[in-house]
Short mmCIF file of C-alpha atoms and ligand atoms in Angstrom, two decimals:
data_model
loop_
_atom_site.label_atom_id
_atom_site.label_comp_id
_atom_site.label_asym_id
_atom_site.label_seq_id
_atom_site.Cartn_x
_atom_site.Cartn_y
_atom_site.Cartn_z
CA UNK A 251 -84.23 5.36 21.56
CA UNK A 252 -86.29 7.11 23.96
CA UNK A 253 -88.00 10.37 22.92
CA UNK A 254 -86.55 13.81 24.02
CA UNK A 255 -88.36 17.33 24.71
CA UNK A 256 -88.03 20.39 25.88
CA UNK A 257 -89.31 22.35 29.10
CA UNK A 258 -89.10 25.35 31.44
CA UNK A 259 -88.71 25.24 34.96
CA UNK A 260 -91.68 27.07 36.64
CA UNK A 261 -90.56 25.83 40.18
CA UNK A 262 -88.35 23.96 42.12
CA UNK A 263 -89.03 21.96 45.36
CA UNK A 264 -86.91 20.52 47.42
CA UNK A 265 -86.63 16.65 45.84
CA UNK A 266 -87.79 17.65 42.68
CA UNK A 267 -88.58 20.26 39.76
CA UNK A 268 -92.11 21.90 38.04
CA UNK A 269 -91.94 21.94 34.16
CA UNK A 270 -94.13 23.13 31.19
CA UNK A 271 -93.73 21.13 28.58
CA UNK A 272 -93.82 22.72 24.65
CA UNK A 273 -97.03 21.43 24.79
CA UNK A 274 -98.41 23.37 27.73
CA UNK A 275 -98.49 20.52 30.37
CA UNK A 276 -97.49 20.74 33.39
CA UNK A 277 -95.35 18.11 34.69
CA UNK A 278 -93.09 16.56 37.96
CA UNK A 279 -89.24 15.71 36.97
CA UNK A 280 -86.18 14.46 38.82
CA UNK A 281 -82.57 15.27 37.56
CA UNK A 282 -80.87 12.08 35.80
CA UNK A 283 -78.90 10.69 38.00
CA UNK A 284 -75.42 11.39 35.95
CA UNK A 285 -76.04 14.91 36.13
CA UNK A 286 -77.51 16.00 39.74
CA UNK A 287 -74.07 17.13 41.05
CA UNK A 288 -72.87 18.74 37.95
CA UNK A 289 -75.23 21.75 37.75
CA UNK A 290 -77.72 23.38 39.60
CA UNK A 291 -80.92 24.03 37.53
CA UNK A 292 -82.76 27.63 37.65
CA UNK A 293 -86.69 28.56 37.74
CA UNK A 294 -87.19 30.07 34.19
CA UNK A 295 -84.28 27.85 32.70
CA UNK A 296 -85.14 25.42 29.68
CA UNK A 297 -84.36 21.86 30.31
CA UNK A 298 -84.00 18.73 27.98
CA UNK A 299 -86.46 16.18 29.42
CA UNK A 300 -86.56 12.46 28.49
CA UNK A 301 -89.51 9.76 29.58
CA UNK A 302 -88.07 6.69 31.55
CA UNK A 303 -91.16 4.59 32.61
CA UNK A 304 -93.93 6.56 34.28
CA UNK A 305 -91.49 9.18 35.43
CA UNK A 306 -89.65 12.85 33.84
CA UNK A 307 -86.00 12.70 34.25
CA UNK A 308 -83.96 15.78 33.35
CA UNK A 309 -81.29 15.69 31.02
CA UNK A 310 -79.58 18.59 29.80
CA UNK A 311 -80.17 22.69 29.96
CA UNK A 312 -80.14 25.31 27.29
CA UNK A 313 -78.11 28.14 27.33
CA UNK A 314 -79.23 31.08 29.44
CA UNK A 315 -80.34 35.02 28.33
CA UNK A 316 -79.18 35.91 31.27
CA UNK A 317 -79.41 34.61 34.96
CA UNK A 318 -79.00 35.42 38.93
CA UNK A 319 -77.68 33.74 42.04
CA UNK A 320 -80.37 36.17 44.30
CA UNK A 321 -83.56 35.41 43.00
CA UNK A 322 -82.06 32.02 41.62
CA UNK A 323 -83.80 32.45 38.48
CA UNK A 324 -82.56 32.36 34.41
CA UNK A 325 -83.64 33.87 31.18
CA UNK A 326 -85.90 36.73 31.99
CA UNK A 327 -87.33 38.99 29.38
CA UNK A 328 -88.90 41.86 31.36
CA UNK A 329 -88.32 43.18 34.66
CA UNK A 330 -91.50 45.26 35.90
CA UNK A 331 -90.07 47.69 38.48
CA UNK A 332 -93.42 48.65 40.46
CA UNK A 333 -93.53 52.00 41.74
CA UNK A 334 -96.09 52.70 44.63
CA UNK A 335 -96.91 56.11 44.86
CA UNK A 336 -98.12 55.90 48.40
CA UNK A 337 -97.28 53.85 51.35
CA UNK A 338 -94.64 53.10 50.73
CA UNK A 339 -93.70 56.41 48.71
CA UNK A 340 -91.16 55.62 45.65
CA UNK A 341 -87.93 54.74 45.94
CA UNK A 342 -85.78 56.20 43.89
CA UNK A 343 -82.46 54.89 44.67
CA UNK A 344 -83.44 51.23 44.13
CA UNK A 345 -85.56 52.52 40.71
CA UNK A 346 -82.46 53.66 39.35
CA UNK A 347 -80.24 50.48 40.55
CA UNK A 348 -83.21 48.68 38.93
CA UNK A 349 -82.79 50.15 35.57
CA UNK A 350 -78.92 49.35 36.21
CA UNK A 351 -79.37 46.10 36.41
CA UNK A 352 -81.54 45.46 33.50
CA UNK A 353 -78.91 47.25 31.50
CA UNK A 354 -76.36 44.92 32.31
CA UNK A 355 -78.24 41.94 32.21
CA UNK A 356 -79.85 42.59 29.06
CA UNK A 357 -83.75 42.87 30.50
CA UNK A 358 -86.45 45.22 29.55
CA UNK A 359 -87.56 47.48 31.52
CA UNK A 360 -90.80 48.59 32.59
CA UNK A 361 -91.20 51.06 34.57
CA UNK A 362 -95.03 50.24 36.90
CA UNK A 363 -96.44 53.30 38.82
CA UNK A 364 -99.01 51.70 41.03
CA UNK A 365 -101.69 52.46 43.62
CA UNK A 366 -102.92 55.05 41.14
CA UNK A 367 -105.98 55.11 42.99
CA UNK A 368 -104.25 56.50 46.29
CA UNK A 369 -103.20 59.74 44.38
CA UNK A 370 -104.93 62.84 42.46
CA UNK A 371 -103.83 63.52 38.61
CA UNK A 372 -101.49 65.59 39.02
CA UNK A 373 -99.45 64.03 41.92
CA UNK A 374 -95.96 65.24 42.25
CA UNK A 375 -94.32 61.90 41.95
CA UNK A 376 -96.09 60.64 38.70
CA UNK A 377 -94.41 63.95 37.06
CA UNK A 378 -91.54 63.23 38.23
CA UNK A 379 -91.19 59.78 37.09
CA UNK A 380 -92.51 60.27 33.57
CA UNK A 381 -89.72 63.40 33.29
CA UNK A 382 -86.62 61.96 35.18
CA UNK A 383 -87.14 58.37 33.36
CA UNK A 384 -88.83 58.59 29.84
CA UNK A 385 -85.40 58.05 28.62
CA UNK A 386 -85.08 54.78 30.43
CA UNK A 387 -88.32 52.74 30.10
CA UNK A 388 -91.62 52.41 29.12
CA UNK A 389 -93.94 53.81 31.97
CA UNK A 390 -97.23 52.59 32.60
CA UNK A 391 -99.75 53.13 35.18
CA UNK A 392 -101.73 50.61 37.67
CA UNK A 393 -104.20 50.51 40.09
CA UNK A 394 -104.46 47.22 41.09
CA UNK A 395 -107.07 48.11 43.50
CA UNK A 396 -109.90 49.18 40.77
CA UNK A 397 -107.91 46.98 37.71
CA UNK A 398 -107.06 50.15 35.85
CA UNK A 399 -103.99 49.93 33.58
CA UNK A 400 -104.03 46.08 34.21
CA UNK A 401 -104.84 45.04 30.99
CA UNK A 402 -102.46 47.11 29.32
CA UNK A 403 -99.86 46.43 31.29
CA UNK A 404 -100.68 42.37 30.48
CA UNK A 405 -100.64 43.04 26.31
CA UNK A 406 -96.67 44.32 27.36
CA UNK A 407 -95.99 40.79 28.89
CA UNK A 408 -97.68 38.69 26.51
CA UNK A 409 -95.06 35.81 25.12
CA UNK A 410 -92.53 36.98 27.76
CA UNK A 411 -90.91 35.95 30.97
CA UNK A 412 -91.49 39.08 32.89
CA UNK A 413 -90.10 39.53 36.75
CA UNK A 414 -91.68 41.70 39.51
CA UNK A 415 -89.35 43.97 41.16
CA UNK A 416 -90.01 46.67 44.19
CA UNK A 417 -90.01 47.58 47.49
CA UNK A 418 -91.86 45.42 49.84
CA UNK A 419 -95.70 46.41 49.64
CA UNK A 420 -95.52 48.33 46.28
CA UNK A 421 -98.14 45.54 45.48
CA UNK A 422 -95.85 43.00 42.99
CA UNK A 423 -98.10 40.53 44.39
CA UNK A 424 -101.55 42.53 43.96
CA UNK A 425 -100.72 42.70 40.62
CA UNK A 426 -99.78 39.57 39.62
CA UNK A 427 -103.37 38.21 40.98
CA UNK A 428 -105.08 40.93 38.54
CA UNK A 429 -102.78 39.01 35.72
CA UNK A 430 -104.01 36.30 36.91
CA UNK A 431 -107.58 36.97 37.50
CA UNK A 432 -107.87 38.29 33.63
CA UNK A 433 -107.31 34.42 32.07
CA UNK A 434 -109.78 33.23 35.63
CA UNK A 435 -106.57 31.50 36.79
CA UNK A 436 -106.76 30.80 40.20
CA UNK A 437 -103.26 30.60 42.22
CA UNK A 438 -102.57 30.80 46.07
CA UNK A 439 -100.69 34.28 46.40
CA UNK A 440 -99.80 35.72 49.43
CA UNK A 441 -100.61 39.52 49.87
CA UNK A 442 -99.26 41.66 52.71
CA UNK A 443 -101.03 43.41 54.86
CA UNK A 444 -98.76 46.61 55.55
CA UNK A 445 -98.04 47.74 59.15
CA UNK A 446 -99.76 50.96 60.39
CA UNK A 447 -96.96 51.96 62.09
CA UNK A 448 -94.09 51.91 59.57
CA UNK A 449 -96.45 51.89 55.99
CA UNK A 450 -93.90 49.48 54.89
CA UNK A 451 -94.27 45.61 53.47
CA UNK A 452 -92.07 42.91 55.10
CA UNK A 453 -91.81 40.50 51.93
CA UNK A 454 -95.21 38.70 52.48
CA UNK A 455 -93.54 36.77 49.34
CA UNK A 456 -90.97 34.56 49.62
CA UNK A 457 -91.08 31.00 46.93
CA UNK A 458 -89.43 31.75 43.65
CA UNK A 459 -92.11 30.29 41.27
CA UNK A 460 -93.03 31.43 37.83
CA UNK A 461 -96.92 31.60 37.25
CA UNK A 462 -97.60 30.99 33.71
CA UNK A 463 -100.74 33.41 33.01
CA UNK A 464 -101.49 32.28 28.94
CA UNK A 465 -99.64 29.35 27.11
CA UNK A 466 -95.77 31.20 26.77
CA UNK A 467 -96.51 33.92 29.11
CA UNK A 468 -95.17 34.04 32.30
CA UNK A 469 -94.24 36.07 35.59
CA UNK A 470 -92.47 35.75 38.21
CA UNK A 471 -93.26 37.34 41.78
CA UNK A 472 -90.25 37.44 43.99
CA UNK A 473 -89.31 39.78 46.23
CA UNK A 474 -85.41 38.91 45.75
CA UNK A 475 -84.41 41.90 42.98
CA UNK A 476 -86.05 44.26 45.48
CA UNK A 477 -83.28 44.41 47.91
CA UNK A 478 -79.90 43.12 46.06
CA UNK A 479 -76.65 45.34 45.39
CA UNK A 480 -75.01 45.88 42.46
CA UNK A 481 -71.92 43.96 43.60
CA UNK A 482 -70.47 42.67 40.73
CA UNK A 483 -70.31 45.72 38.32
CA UNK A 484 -67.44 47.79 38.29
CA UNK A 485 -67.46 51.18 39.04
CA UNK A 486 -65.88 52.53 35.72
CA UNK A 487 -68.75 50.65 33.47
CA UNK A 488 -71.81 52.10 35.96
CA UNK A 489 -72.03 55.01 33.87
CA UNK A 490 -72.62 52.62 30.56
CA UNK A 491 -75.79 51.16 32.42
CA UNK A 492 -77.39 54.74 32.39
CA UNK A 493 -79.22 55.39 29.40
CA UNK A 494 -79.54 58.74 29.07
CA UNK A 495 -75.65 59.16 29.17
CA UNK A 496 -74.86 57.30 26.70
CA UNK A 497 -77.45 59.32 24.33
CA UNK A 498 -75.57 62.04 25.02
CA UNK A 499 -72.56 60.96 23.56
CA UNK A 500 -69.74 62.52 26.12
CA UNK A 501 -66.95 63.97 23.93
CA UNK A 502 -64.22 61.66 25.05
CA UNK A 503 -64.64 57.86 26.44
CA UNK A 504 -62.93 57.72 29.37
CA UNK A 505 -65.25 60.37 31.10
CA UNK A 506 -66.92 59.31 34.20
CA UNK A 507 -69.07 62.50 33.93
CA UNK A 508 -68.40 63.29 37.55
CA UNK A 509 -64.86 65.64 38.35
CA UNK A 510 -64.26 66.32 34.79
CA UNK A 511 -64.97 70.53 33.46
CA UNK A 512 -68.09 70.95 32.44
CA UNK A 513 -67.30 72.01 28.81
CA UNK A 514 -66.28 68.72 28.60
CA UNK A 515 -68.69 66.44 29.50
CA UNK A 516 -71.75 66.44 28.09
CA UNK A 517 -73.39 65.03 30.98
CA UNK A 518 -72.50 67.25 33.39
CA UNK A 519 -73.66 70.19 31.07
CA UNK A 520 -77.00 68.43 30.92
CA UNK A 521 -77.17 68.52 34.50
CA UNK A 522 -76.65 72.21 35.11
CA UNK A 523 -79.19 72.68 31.88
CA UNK A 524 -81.73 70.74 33.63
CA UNK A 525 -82.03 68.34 30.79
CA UNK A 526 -80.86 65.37 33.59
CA UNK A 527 -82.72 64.95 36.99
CA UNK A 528 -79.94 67.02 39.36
CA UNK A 529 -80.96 63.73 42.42
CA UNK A 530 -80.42 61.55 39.82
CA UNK A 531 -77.20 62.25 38.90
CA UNK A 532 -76.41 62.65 42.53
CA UNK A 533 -77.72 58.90 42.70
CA UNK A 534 -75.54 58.01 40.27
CA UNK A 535 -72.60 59.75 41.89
CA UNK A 536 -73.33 58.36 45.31
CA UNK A 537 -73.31 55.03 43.80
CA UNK A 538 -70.10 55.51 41.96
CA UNK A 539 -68.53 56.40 45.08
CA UNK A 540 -69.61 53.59 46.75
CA UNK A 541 -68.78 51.21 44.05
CA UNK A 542 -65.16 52.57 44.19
CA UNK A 543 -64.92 52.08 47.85
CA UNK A 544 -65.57 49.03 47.38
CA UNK A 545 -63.43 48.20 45.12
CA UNK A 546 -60.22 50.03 46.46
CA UNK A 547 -60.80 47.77 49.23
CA UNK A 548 -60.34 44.55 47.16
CA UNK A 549 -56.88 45.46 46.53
CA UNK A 550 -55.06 46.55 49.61
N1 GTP B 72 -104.96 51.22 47.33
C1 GTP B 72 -104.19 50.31 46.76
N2 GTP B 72 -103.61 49.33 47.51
C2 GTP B 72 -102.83 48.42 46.88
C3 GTP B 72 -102.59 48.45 45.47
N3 GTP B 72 -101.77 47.43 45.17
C4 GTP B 72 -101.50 46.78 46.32
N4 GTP B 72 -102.13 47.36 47.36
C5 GTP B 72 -102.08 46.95 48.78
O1 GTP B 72 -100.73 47.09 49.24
C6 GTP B 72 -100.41 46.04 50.17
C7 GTP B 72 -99.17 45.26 49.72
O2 GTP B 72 -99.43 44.60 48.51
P1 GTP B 72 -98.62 43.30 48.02
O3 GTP B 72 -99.18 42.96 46.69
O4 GTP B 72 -98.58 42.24 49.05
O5 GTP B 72 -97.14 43.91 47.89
P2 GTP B 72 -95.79 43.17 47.42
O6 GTP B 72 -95.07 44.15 46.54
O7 GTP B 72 -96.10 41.86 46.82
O8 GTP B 72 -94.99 43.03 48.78
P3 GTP B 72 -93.93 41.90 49.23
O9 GTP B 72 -94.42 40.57 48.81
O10 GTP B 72 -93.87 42.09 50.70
O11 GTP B 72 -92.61 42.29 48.56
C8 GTP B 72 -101.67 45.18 50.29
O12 GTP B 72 -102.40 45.61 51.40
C9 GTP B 72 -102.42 45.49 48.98
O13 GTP B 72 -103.80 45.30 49.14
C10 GTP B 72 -103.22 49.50 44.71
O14 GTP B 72 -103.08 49.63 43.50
N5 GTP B 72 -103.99 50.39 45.41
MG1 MG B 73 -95.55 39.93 47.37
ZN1 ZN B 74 -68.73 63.22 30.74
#
């Protein structure tokens, strides 16, 4: 019989795949031949590995927490959606499309104001944040210019598969090597340099690889969850991805808290009493119009 182990997929390269084993060694392994056309294997997924001579083969996968098609990545624990406070200034639209996402996929949240360093103490934005989203996530605050917040934010991660998400120069990457540089791990990462002219990134990162930064803890910097749409959730269940609403308990189910009376809906009473962001529910309503459109147009 030969022996049989487990493994996670930290990258994959074109003729083969990167693996940690249980036992924290890295290793090279090709699919079994039987199974290369049946399934495509993910970074973060766990695979059943067996020894055949000097070589890894790769026999079987696990089932998946959750996984994506754009990044092509499984099972992630955390998604860290970094915030830069200056250049580039937040983006709220893709924060709260962010948040929907980790809703529906089942991922933590944390919310990672950055470049704390550009910005006096009591910056606009950082109030902002911490009042429109306390409901949603955990906030925390980086600098990963002078370190601060860094090793905070790594006791959040520790044990976890934790992904990096953000507009392009919001400094996923800068961060990632301050993770990285707190266990003296050395690792080739790319980080942008952002144009005068625009203040905006150009996704200086493009490999989907998981860097493993202590035995069980990893993270993954990919600029892939920065830019995707929410496609395939329906417009009546985008109100179920917002936290806050749901706290709220809106008196009866079928509300989509947008052309319903205000004595009604709970949410929209919230609005007008300031207890929701007022450009946040306009988000939401922008997106719920969008996600309608989008699906009228499926069916004619
Ligand atoms: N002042 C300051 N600059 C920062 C900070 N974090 C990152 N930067 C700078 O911002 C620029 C972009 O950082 P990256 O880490 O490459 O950003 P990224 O989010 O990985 O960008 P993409 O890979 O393009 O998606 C670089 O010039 C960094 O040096 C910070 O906390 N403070
Ligand atoms: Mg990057
Ligand atoms: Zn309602």
């Amino acid at each position: 019989m030969q022996e049989k182990a487990y493994a996670k997929v930290i990258e994959k390269l074109i003729d083969r795949y990167i693996l940690i084993t249980e036992d924290n060694k890295k290793i090279d392994a090709l699919l079994k031949g039987n199974i290369k056309k049946k399934r495509e294997f993910l970074v973060g997924d766990i695979v059943e590995i067996e020894k055949a001579y000097d070589k890894f083969l790769i026999t079987d996968i696990k089932e998946r927490t959750n996984s994506f098609i754009r990044p092509p990545v499984a099972n992630i624990d955390n998604l860290v959606i970094v915030v830069s406070l200056k250049n580039p200034v937040p983006d709220y639209m893709l924060l709260d499309k962010e948040l929907i996402l980790c809703n529906a996929k089942n991922i933590t949240p944390i919310i990672c104001i950055n470049k704390l360093d550009l910005v006096k103490d009591d910056n606009k934005q950082i109030e902002y944040v911490k009042k429109t989203y306390n409901t949603e996530a955990e906030i925390m605050f980086t600098s990963a210019y002078n370190g601060n917040g860094i090793n905070k934010l790594f006791d959040k991660l520790k044990g976890k598969v934790s992904a990096f998400s953000g507009n392009s120069g919001v400094g996923k990457s800068s961060i990632t090597k301050k993770l990285l540089d707190l266990v003296k791990k050395e690792e080739n990462i790319e980080i942008g340099n952002i144009g005068k002219k625009s203040n905006r990134g150009k996704h200086t990162t493009k490999a989907v690889k998981l860097y493993e930064i202590t035995n069980s803890t990893y993270i993954l910097d990919t600029p892939g969850f920065s830019s995707f749409e929410l496609y395939d959730i329906n417009y009546k269940n985008l109100k179920n991805y917002y936290k806050i609403f749901k706290n709220l308990n809106c008196e009866y189910e079928d509300c989509m808290h947008i052309n319903e009376k205000e004595d009604v809906c709970a949410v929209k009473k919230a609005v007008t009493l300031g207890k929701i962001d007022k450009l946040r529910y306009e988000r939401y309503v922008y997106l719920y119009n969008k996600l309608k459109e989008m699906d009228d147009k499926k069916y004619k």
